Coordinates of C-alpha atoms in Angstrom, one line a residue:
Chain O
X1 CA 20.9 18.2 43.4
X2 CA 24.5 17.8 41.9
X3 CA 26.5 15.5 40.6
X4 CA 28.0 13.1 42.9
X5 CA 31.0 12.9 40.5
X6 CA 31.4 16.1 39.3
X7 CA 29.8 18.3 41.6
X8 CA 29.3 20.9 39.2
X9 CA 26.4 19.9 37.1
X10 CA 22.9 19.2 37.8
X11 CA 22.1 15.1 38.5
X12 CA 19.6 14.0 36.1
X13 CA 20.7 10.1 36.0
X14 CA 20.1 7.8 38.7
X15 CA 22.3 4.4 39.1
X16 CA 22.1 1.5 41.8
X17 CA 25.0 -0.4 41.9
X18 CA 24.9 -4.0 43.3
X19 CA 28.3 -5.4 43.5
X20 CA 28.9 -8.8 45.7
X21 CA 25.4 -7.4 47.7
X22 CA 26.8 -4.2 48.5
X23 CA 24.4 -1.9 47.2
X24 CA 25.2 1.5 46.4
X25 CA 23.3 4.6 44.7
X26 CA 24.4 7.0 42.1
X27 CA 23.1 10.9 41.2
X28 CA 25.0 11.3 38.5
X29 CA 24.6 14.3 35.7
X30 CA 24.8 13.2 31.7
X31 CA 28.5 13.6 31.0
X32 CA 29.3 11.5 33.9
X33 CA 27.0 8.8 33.7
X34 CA 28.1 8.3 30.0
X35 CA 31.8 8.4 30.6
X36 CA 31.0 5.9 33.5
X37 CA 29.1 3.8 31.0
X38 CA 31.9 1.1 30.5
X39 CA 31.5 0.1 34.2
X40 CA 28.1 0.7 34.4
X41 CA 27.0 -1.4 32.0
X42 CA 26.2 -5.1 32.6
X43 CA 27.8 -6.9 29.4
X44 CA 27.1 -11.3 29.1
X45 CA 30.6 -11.5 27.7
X46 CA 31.8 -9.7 31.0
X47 CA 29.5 -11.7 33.2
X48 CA 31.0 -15.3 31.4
X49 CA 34.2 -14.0 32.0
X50 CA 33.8 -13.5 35.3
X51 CA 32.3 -16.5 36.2
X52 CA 35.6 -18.2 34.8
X53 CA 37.7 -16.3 37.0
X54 CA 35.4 -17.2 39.7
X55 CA 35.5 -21.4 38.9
X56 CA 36.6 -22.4 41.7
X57 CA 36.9 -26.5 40.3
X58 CA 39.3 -24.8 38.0
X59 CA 43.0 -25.1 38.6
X60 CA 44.8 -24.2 35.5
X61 CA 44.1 -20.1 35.3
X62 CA 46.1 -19.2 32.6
X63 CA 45.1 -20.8 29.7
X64 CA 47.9 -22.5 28.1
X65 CA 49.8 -20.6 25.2
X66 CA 48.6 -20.7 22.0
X67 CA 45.1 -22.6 22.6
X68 CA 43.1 -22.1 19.9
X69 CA 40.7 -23.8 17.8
X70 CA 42.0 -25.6 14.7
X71 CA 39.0 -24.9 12.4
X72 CA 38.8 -21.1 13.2
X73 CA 41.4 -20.1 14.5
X74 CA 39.8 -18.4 17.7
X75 CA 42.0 -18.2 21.2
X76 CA 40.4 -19.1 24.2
X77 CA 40.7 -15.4 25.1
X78 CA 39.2 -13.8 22.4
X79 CA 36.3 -16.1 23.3
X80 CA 37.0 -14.6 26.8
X81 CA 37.0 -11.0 25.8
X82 CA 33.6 -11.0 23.4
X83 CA 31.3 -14.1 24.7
X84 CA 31.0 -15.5 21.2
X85 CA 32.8 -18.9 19.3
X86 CA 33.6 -18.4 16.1
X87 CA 32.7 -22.0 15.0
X88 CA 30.9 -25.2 16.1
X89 CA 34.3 -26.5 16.3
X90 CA 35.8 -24.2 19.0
X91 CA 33.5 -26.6 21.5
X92 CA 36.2 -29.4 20.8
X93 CA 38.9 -27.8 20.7
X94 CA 38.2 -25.4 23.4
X95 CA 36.8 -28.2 25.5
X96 CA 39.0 -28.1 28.1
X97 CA 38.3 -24.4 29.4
X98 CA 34.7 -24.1 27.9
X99 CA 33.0 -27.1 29.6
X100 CA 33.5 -26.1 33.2
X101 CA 32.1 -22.6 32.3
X102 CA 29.1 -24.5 30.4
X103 CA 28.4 -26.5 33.6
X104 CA 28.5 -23.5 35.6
X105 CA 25.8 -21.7 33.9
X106 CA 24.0 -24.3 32.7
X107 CA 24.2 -26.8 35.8
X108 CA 24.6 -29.6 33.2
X109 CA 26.6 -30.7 30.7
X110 CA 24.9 -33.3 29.1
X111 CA 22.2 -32.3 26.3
X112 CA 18.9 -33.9 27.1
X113 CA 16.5 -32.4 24.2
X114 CA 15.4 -33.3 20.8
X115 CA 18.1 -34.9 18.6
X116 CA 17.9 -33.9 14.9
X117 CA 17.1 -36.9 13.1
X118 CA 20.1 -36.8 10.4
X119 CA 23.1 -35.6 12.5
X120 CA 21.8 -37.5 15.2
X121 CA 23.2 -40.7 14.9
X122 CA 22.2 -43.3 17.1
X123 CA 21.5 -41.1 20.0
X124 CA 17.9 -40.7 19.0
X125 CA 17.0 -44.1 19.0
X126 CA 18.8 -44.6 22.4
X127 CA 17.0 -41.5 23.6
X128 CA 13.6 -43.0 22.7
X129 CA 14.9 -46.2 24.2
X130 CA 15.1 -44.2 27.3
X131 CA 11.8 -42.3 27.0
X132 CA 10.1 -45.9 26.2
X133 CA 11.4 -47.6 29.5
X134 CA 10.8 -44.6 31.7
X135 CA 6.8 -45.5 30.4
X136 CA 7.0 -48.3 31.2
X137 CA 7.7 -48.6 34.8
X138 CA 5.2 -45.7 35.1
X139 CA 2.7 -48.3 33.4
X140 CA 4.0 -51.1 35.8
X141 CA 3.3 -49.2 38.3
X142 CA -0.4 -48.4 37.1
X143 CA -1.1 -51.7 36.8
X144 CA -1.2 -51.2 32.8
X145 CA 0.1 -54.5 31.8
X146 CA -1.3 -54.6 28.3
X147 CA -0.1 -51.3 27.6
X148 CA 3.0 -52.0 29.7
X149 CA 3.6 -55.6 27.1
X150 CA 3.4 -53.5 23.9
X151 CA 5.8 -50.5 25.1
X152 CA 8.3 -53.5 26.4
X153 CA 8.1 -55.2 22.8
X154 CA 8.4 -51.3 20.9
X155 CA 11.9 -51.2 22.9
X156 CA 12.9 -54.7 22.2
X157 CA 12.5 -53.8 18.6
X158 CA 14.6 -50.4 18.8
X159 CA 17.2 -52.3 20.8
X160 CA 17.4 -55.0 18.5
X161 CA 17.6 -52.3 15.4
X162 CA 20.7 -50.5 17.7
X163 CA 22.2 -54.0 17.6
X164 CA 21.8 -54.4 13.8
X165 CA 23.2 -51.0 12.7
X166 CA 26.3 -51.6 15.7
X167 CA 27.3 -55.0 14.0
X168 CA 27.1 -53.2 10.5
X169 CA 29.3 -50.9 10.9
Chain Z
X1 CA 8.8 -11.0 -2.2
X2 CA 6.2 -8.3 -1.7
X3 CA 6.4 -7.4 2.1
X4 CA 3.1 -6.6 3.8
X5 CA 4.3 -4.5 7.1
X6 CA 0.7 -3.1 7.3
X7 CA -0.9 -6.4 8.7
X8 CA -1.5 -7.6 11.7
X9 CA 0.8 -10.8 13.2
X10 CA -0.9 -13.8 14.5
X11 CA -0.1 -13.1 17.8
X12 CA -1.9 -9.7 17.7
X13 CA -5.1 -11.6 17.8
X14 CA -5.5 -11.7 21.4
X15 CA -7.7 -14.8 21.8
X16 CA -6.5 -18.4 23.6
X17 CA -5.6 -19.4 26.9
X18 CA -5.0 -17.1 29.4
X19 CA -5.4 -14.3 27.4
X20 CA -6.9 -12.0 30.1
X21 CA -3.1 -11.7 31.1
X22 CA -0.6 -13.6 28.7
X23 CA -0.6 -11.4 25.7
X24 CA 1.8 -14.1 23.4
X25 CA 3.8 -16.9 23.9
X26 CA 7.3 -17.1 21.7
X27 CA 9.9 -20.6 21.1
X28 CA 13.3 -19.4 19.6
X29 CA 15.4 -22.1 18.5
X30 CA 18.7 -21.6 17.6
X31 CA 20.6 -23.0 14.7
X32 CA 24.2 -23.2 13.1
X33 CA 25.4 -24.7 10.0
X34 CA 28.1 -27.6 10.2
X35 CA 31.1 -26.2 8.8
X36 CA 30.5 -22.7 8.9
X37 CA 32.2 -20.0 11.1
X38 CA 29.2 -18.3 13.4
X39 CA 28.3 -15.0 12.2
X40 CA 30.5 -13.0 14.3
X41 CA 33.2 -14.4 11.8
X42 CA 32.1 -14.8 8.7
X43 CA 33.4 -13.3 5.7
X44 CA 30.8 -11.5 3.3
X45 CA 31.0 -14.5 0.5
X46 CA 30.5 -16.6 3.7
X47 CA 26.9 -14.5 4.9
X48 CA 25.9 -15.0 1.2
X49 CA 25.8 -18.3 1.5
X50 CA 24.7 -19.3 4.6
X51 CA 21.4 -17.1 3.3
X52 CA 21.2 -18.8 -0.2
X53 CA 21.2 -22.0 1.6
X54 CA 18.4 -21.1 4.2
X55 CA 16.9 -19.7 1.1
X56 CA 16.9 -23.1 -0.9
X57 CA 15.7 -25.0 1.9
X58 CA 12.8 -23.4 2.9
X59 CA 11.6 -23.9 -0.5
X60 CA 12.1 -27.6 -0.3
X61 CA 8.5 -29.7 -1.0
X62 CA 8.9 -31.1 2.9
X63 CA 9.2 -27.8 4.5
X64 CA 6.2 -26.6 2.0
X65 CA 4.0 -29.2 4.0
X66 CA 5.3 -29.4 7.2
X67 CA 4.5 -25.5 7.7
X68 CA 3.3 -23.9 3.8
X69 CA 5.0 -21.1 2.5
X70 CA 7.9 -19.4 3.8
X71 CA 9.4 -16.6 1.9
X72 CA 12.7 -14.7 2.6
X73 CA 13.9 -11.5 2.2
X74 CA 17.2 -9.8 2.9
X75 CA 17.4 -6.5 5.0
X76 CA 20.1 -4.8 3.1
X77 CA 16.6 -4.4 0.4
X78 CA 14.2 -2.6 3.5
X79 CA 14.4 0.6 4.3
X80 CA 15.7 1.6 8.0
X81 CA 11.8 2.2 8.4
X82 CA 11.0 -1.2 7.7
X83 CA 13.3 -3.2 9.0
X84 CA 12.4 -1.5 12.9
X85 CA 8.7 -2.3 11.8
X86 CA 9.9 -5.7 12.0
X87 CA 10.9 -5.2 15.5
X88 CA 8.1 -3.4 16.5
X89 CA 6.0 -6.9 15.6
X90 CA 8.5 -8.5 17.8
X91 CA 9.7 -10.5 14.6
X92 CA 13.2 -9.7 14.6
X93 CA 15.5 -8.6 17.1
X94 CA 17.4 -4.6 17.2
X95 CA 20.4 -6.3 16.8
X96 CA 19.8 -7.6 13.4
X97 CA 18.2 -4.7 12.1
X98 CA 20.9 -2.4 13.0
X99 CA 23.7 -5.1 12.4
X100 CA 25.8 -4.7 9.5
X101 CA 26.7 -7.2 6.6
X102 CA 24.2 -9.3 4.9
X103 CA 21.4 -10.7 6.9
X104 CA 17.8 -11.7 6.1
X105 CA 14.8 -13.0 7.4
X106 CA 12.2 -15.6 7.0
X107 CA 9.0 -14.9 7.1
X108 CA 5.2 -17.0 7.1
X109 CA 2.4 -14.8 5.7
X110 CA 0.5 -14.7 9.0
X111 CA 4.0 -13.5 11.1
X112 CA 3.7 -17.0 13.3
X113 CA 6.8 -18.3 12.5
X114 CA 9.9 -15.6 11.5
X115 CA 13.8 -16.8 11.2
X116 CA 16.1 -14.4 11.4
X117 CA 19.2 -15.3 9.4
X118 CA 23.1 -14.2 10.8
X119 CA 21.6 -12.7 13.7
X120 CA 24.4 -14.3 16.7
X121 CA 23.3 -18.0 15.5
X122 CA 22.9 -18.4 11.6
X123 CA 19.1 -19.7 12.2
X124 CA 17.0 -18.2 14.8
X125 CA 14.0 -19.9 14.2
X126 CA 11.1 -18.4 16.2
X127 CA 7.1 -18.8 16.6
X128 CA 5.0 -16.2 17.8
X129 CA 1.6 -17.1 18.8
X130 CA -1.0 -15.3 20.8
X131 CA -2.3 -16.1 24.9
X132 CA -0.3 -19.1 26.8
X133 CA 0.3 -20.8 23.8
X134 CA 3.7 -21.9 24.3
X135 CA 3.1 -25.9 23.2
X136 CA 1.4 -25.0 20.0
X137 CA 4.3 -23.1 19.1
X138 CA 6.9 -25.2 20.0
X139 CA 5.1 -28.3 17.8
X140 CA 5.0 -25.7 15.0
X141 CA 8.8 -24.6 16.0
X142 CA 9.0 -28.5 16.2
X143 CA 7.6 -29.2 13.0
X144 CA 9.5 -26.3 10.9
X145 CA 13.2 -27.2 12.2
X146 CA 12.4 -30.8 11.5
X147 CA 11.5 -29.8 8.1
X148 CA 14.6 -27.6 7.8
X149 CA 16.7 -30.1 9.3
X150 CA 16.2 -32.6 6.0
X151 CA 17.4 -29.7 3.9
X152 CA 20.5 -28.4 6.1
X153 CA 23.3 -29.7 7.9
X154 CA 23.2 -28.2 11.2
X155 CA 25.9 -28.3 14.1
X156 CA 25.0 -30.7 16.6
X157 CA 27.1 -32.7 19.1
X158 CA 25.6 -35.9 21.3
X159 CA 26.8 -34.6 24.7
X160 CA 26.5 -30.9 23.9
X161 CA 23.2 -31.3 21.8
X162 CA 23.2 -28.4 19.3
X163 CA 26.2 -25.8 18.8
X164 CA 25.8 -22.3 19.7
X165 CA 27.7 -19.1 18.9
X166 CA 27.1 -18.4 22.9
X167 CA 27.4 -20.9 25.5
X168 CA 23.8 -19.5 27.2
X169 CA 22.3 -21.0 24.3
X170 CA 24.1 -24.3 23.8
X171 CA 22.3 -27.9 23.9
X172 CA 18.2 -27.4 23.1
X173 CA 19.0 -23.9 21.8
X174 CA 15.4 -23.1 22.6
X175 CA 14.6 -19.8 24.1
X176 CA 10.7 -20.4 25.3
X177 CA 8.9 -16.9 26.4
X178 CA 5.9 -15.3 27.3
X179 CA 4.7 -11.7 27.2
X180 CA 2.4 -10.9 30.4
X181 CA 0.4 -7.9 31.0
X182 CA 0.7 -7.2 35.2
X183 CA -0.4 -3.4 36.0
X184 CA -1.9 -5.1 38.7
X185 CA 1.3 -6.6 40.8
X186 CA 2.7 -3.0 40.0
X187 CA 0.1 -1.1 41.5
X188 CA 0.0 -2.9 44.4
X189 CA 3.7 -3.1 44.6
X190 CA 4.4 -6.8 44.0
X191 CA 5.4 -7.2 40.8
X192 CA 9.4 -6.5 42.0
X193 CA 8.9 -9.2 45.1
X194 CA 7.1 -11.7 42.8
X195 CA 9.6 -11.0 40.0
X196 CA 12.8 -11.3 41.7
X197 CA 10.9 -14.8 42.9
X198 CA 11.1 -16.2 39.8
X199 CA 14.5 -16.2 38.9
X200 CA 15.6 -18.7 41.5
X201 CA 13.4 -20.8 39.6
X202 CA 15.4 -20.7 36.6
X203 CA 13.6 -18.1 34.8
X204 CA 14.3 -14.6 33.5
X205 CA 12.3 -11.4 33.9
X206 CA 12.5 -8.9 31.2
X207 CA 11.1 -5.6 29.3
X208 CA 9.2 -5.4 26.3
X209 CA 12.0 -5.6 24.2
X210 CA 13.9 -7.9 25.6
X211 CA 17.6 -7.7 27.5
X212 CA 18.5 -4.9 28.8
X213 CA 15.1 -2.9 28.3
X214 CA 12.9 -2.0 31.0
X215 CA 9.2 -2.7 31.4
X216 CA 7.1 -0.2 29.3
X217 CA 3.1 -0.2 29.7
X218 CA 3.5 -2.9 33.0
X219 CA 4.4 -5.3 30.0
X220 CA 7.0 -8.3 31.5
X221 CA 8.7 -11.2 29.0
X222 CA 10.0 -14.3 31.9
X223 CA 11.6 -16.8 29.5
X224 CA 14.1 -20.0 30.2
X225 CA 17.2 -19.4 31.7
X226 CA 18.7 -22.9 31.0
X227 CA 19.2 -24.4 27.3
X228 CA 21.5 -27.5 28.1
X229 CA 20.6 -30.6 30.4
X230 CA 16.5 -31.0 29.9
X231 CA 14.2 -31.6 27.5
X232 CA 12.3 -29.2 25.3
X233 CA 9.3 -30.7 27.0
X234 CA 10.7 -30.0 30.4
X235 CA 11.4 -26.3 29.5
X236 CA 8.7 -25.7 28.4
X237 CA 6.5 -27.2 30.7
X238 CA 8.1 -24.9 33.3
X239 CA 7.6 -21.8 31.6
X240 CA 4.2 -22.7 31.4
X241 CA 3.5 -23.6 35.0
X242 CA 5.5 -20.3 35.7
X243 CA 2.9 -18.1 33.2
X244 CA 0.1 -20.0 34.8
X245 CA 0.9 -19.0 38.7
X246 CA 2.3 -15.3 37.8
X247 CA -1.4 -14.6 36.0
X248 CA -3.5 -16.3 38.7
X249 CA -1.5 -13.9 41.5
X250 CA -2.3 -11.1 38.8
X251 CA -5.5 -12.0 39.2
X252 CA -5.8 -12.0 42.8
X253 CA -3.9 -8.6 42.8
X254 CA -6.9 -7.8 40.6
X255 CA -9.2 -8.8 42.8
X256 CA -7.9 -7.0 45.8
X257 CA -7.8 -4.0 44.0
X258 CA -11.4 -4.6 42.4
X259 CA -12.1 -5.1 46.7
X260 CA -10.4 -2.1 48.2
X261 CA -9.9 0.5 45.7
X262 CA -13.1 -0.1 42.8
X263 CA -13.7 3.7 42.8
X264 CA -9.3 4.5 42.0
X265 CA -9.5 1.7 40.2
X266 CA -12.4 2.3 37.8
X267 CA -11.0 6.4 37.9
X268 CA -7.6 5.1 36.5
X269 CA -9.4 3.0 33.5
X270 CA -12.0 5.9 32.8
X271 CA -9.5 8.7 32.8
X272 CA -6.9 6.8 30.6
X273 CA -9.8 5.8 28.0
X274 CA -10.0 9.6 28.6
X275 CA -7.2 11.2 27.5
X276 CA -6.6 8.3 24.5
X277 CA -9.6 9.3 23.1
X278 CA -9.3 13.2 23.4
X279 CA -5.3 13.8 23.3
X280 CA -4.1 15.7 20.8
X281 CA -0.4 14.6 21.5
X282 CA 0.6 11.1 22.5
X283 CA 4.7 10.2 23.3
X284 CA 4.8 6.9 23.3
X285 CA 5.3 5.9 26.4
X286 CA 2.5 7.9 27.9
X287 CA 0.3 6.2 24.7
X288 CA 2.1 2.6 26.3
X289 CA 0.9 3.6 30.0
X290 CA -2.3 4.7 29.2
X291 CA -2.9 1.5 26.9
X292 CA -1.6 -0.7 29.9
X293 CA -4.6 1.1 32.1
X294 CA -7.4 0.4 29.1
X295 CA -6.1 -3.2 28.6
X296 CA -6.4 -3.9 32.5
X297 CA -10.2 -2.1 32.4
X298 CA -10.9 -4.3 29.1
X299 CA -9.8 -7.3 30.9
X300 CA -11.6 -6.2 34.2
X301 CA -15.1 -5.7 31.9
X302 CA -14.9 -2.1 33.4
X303 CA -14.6 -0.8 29.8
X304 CA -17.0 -3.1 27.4
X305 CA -17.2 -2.8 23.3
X306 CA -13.2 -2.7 23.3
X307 CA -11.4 -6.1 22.7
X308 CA -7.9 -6.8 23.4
X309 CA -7.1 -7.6 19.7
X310 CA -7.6 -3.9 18.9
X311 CA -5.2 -2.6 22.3
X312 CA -2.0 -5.7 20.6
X313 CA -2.4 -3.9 17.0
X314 CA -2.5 -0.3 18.8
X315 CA 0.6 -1.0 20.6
X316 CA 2.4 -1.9 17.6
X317 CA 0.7 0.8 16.2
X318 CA 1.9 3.7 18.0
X319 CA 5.4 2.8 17.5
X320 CA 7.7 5.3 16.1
X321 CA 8.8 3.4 12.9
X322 CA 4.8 2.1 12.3
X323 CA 3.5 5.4 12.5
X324 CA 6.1 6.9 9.9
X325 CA 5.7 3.9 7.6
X326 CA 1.8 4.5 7.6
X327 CA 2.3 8.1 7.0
X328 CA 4.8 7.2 4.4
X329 CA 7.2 9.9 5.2
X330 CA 9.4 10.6 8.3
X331 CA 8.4 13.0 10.9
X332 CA 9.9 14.6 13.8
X333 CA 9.5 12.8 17.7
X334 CA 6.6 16.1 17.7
X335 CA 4.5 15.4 14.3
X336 CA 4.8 11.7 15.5
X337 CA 3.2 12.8 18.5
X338 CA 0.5 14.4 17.1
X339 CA -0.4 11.8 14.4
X340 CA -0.1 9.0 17.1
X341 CA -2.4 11.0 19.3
X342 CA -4.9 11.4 15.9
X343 CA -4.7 7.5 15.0
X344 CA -5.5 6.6 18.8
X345 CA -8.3 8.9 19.1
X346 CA -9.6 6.9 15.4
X347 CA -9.1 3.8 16.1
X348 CA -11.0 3.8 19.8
X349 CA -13.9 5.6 18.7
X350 CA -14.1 2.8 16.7

């Protein structure tokens, strides 16, 4: 069989495409298949860019001129042309075009893991405020009262610590 | 720090739950420094310190006890050999033994926990343990960056949880995955229906080595798609559930084949143990295949006196840069051939 591109030389490589569902199939020989390569290949940096284009909550396209991070330096469309931020800063200052694409792939936006215990702040004791009060109305509800009285006074304790280190500050 | 390339990772072990089908079970947690450009632009002086930092802290007293010894070493000081050793055992990634400036990586003597230092992130912490194992090594995970966190300064926002050089990775920065042996689903053709399945559950289906590679010896990686907006818990809870109904369906494909084809299927796992043990040339990926059939007839107790610890140290043993490294010279894709075929034919006949 030859080439589908060239037509001169044998097809050794074989490529399914799947663009927007549309699936098409390839035969391509070595020479082609590498020269095709750019398009062929499926790049995350691409993909994220694409899903911006693709935002449809988005309004503003064009970025406006000269957005850039203050710490690093990096535009908003270099981040669009390779995938990466250059510093834990560019989520700040980049904010305004970067959380709509984190919501997209991530379908959230609000971090719900483990909190480091220095940088933290106070977020890890509201968190295991949270945690504390989800146990207990799963221990109300199995009838756990004793249990149910010592989880209650644990989160009367963190709030009251919360209150302590708010009116200190 | 003396490296020992020769031994065998703790995940090689092949003994914990599941481990008829889940071969290991892998956290990765990412981790930047507060302050710091991400690797993709950082200056030399800048690489240089972000290792003598990671370097410090993992010799603080706390990490010491929450996890014992961690050395580091940097990869401009290992040959091209070694450092693809390192990915061979699945401890570091290609791109950060082939990436160039100055990188490093951490390693525990037993392999379980590796960080690899200005890979994409500045820490990628990671815990490798055998089977469905994927809680034990998020505590250790757990338990490390803890540890790490009293001696560095990482980049961490309330709302965004912690800072990633890629977006894919913001908020837990965990990466939870699991390495599952189905020859089964592929010989009875459902591995691509049960596969495609999964990711509209939020997980990803990969090769052996990760993105972009394809499935060598019927060997499949499914790991967390989402990093930001649940718990660690959450994440990996899911992955595990996810292992857990993938190897029972492996298992029933098992079955069925064990049911309908006992005579192909005990022909298949005869013939393989066949030409491993009488070969005199091996490519790898035939070695890979043929392995895949041996594991399956180990698992099935069609083949007996073989265990599965010896099949995980023969697949990292075959490996191109493994088998040069023990040789201690480089050889040609042929003499490779050749000596893989003579170690396989060794190390089966036991």
């Amino acid at each position: 069989m030859l080439c589908e591109r060239c037509q001169e030389r044998p097809a050794s490589v074989h490529v399914t495409r799947i663009i927007n569902g549309d699936k098409t199939e390839l035969y391509l020989c070595q020479e082609c298949a590498r020269e095709m390569q750019p398009q062929l290949n499926f790049s995350i940096p691409k993909f994220l860019a694409g899903l911006l284009d693709y935002e449809p909550g988005l309004e503003v396209k064009a970025p406006p001129a000269g957005e850039r991070c203050r710490e690093c330096g990096l535009s908003y469309e270099q981040f669009h042309q390779t995938g990466r931020l250059g510093c834990p800063d560019c989520y700040h200052y980049l904010a305004a075009r970067l959380d709509p694409l984190i919501r997209r792939i991530q379908g959230s936006s609000q971090h719900r893991g483990k909190v480091p215990r220095r940088a933290g702040g106070n977020l890890r004791v509201r968190r295991e405020i949270e945690r504390l009060r989800a146990q207990l109305q799963q221990l109300v509800e199995q009838e756990e009262f004793e249990k149910a009285a010592q989880v209650r006074d644990r989160i009367r304790d963190l709030e009251n610590r919360l209150g302590e280190q708010g009116g200190g500050q | 720090m003396s490296l020992n390339l020769e031994r065998n990772s703790k995940w090689m072990e092949g003994s914990g739950p599941q481990a008829d089908i889940v071969i290991s079970s892998r956290i990765r947690l990412a981790r930047n420094l507060k302050g710091m450009p991400f690797p993709n632009l950082m200056n030399e002086a800048q690489e240089v310190k972000v290792i003598r930092q990671v370097g410090q802290a993992i010799r603080a007293p706390g990490v010491f006890q929450a996890v014992g010894e961690l050395r580091l070493q940097t990869l401009r000081e290992l040959s091209p050999v070694e450092r693809q050793i390192l990915v061979e055992k699945h401890l570091i990634s290609p791109d950060l033994a082939e990436g160039k400036g100055e990188k490093a990586v951490v390693l525990r003597d037993d392999e379980a926990i590796s960080i690899m230092v200005n890979e994409e992130d500045h820490l990628r912490l990671q815990c490798l343990l055998p089977a469905l194992m994927l809680h034990e090594a998020w505590r250790l995970a757990d338990a490390a960056d803890d540890a790490l966190e009293n001696e560095l300064d990482f980049a961490f926002d309330q709302e965004r949880g912690y800072l990633t050089a890629c977006p894919t990775n913001v908020g837990t920065g965990l990466r939870a995955s699991t390495m599952l042996h189905l020859p089964a689903l592929v010989l009875t053709k459902q591995a691509g229906q049960v596969l495609t399945a999964l990711t509209k559950v939020g997980v990803a289906v990969r090769g052996l080595y990760g993105e972009g590679t394809e499935a060598q010896g019927n060997i499949f990686q499914v790991s967390n798609q989402i990093t930001l907006g649940r718990s660690e818990e959450e994440i990996i809870n899911n992955l595990s559930a996810v292992t857990v109904r993938l190897a029972d369906q492996e298992r029933e494909a098992r079955e069925l084949l064990r049911k309908q084809n006992r005579w192909q299927l005990e022909d298949r796992v005869g013939r393989a143990y066949g030409i491993l043990t009488n070969a005199r040339i091996l490519s790898s990926q035939e070695a890979l295949q043929l392995l895949s059939d041996v594991r399956l007839g180990v698992e099935m107790k069609i083949l007996r006196g073989l265990d599965q610890r010896l099949i995980n140290q023969l697949m990292v043993r075959i490996q191109p840069a493994y088998l040069q490294f023990t040789a201690g010279k480089e050889m040609t894709p042929f003499e490779r051939d050749v000596r893989r075929a003579a170690m396989v034919r060794e190390l089966l006949a036991g």
